[in-house]
C-alpha positions as a printed Julia matrix, in Angstrom:
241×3 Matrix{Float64}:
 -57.93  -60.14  -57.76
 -56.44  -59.06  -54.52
 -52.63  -59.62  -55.84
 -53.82  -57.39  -58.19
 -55.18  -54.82  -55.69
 -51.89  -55.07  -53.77
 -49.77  -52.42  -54.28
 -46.02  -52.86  -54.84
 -43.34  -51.88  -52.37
 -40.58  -49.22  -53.29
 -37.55  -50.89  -53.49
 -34.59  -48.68  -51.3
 -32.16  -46.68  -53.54
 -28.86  -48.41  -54.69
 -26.43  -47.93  -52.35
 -24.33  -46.23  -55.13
 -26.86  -43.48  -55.16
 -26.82  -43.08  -51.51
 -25.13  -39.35  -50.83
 -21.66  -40.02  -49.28
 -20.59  -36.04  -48.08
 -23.02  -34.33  -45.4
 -25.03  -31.83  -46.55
 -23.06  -27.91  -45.49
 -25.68  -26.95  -43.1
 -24.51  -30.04  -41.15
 -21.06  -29.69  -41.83
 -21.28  -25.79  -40.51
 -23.12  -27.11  -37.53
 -20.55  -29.53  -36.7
 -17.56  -26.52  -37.24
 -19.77  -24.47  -34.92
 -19.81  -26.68  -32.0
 -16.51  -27.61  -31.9
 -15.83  -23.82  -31.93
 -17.97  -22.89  -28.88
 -16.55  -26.19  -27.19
 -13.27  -24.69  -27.98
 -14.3   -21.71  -26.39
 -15.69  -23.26  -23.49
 -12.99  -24.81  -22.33
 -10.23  -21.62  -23.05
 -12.93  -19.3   -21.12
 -12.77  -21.94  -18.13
  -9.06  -22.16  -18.06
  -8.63  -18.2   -18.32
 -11.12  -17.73  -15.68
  -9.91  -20.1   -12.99
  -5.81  -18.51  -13.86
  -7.8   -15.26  -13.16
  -9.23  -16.46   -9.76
  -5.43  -17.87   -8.99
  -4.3   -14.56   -9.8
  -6.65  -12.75   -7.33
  -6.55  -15.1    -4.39
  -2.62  -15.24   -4.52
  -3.09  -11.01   -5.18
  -5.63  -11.35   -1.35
  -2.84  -13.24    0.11
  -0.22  -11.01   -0.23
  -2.34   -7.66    0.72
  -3.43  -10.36    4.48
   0.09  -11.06    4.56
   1.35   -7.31    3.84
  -1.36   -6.08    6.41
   0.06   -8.78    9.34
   4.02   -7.25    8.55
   2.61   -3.32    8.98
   0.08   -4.43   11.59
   2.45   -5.99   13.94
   4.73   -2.71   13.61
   1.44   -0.26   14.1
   0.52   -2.65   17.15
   4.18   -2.46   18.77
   4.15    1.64   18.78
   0.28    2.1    19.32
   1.22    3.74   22.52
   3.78    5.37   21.74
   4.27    9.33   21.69
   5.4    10.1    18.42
   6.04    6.99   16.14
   2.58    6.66   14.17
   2.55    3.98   11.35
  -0.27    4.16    9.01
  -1.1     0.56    7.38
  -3.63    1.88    4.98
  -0.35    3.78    3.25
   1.92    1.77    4.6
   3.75    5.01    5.98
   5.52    5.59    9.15
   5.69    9.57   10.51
   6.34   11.38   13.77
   4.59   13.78   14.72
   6.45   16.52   16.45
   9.48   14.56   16.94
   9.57   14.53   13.01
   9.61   18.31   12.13
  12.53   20.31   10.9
  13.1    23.75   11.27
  12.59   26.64    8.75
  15.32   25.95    6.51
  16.87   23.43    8.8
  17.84   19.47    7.95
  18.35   18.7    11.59
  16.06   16.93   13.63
  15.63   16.68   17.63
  16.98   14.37   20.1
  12.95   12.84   20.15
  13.97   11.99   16.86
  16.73   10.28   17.43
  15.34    7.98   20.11
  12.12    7.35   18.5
  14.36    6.08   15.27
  16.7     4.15   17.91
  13.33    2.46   19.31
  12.06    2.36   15.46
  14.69    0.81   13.46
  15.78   -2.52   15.54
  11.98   -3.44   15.08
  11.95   -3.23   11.37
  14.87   -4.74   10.98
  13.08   -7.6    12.57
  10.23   -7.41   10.97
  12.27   -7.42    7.66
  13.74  -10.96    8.47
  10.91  -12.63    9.59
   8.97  -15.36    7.34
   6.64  -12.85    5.81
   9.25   -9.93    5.49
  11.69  -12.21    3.9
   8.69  -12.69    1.47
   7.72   -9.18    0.86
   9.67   -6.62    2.57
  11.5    -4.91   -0.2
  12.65   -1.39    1.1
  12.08    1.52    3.19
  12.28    5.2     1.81
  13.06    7.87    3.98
  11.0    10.92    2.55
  11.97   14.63    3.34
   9.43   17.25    3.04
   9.82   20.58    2.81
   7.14   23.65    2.65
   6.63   25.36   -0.79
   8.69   29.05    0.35
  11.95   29.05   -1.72
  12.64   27.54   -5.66
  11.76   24.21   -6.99
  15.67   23.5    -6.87
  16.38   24.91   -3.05
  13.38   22.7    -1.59
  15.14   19.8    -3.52
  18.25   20.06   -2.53
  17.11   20.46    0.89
  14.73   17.95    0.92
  17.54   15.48   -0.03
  19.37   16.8     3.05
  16.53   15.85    5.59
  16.04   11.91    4.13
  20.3    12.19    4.3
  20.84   13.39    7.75
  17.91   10.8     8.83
  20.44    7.87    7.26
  22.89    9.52    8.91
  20.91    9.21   12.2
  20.89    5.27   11.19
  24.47    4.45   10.38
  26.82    7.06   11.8
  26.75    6.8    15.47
  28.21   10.06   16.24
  24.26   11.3    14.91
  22.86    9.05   16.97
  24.52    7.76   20.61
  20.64    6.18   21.3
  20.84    3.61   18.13
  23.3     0.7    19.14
  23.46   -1.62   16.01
  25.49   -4.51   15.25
  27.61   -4.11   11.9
  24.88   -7.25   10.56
  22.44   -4.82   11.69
  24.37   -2.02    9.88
  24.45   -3.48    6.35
  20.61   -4.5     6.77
  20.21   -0.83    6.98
  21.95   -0.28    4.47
  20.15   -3.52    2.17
  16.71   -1.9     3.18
  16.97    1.85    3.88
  16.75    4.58    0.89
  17.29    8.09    0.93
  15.14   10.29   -1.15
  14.06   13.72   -1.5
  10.48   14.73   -2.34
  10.65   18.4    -2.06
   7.23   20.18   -1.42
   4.97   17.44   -3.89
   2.96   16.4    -0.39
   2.64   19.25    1.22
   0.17   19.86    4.3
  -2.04   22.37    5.89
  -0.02   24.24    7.52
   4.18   25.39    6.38
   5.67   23.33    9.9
   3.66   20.35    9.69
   4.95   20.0     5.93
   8.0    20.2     6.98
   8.86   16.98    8.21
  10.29   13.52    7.23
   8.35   10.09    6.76
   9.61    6.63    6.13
   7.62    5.06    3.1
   7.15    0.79    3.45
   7.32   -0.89   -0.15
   6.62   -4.31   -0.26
   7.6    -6.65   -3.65
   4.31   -7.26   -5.96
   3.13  -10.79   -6.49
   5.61  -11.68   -9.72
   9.02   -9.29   -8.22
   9.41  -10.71   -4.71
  12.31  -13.29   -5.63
  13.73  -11.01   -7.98
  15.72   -8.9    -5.08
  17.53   -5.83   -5.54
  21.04   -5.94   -6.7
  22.69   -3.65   -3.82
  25.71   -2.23   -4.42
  29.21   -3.1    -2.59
  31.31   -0.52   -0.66
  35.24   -0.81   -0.41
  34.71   -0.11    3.82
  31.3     0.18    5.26
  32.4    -0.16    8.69
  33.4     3.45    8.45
  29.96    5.18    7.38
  30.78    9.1     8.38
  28.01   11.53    7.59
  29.09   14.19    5.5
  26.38   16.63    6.38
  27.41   19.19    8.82
């Protein structure tokens, strides 16, 4: 009577009607969290190349700062040479101004660019300058009186006769460079004219000149600058009169 009171077990399913694919809810699961793995990971990667990016971007703006903040440090006393490492400009003052209509500049000129230059040029072969120093532009101002074209063309004139100042010595008895000197100036130094686009308060104080630092960016500074090759730069003469 109890065998008969005992109930029988449920034998397991055949193994041939076990299910053999996963059902798609799992399958979709599975696909999902391979995808946000996936994801993980690239997010990770693109995030620390990011923070490479910007630390090697803070090193070069320290680095920058130390070339323009050994220059600003050298001249802090000094009368007229002011260099401005927030711009990374270089003007001077008084000694700086031209004339109404004038491309000239005065004898304070020419010594502050003969106590100028030398230090550049060694700033420009140190470790860091080697690194980053790419070029200085010489910038001529002018004040707005006169055409667009006429404060062009005489813009160009004041960044010229400032090159002149560097490599023809009759402009400039004060400047004594060697000819390695010479071509550096000639490597770094650019003339260009700017007319009246930065003009300031008042007509004299716009015109002036300015030298303008540029420094390579992070992925140009072992490109270099193809420079161009003179037949006889040993005999630089100004042409301006």
């Amino acid at each position: 009577m109890l065998g008969a009171m005992t109930r029988p077990r449920k034998r397991g399913a055949p193994e041939g009607e076990k299910p053999f694919w996963i059902s798609y809810a799992d399958l979709m699961t599975a696909m999902m969290t391979l995808f946000l793995a996936a994801m993980a990971v690239t997010m990770v990667a693109i995030t620390r190349e990011v923070q490479k990016e910007k630390n090697l971007e803070v090193v070069r703006a320290d680095e920058i700062r130390e070339i323009c903040g050994g220059l600003q440090a050298t001249f802090a006393s000094h009368p007229f040479i002011n260099v401005d490492c927030t711009d990374n400009r270089i003007s001077f003052g008084e000694a700086g101004r031209f004339g109404h209509n004038d491309y000239r500049l005065s004898e304070a000129a020419a010594k502050s660019l003969a106590q100028l230059v030398p230090v550049i040029l060694q700033a420009a072969d140190g470790e860091l300058g080697r690194k980053w120093f790419k070029q200085v532009v010489i910038e001529g101002f002018t004040d707005t009186d006169g055409s667009y074209l006429y404060n062009l063309d005489l813009s160009l004139k004041r960044s010229e006769w400032v090159m002149c100042m560097l490599l023809d010595p009759r402009r400039n008895s004060d400047l004594q460079l060697s000819e390695a000197q010479l071509q550096r100036v000639r490597d770094l130094f650019l003339a260009g004219g700017v007319s009246f686009n930065n003009a300031k308060q008042s007509k004299d104080a716009s015109r002036r000149v300015e030298l303008r630092l540029q420094f390579y960016g992070q992925d140009e500074r072992d490109a270099g600058i193809s420079r161009p090759s003179f037949h006889s730069p040993d005999d630089d003469r100004c042409m301006l009169q």
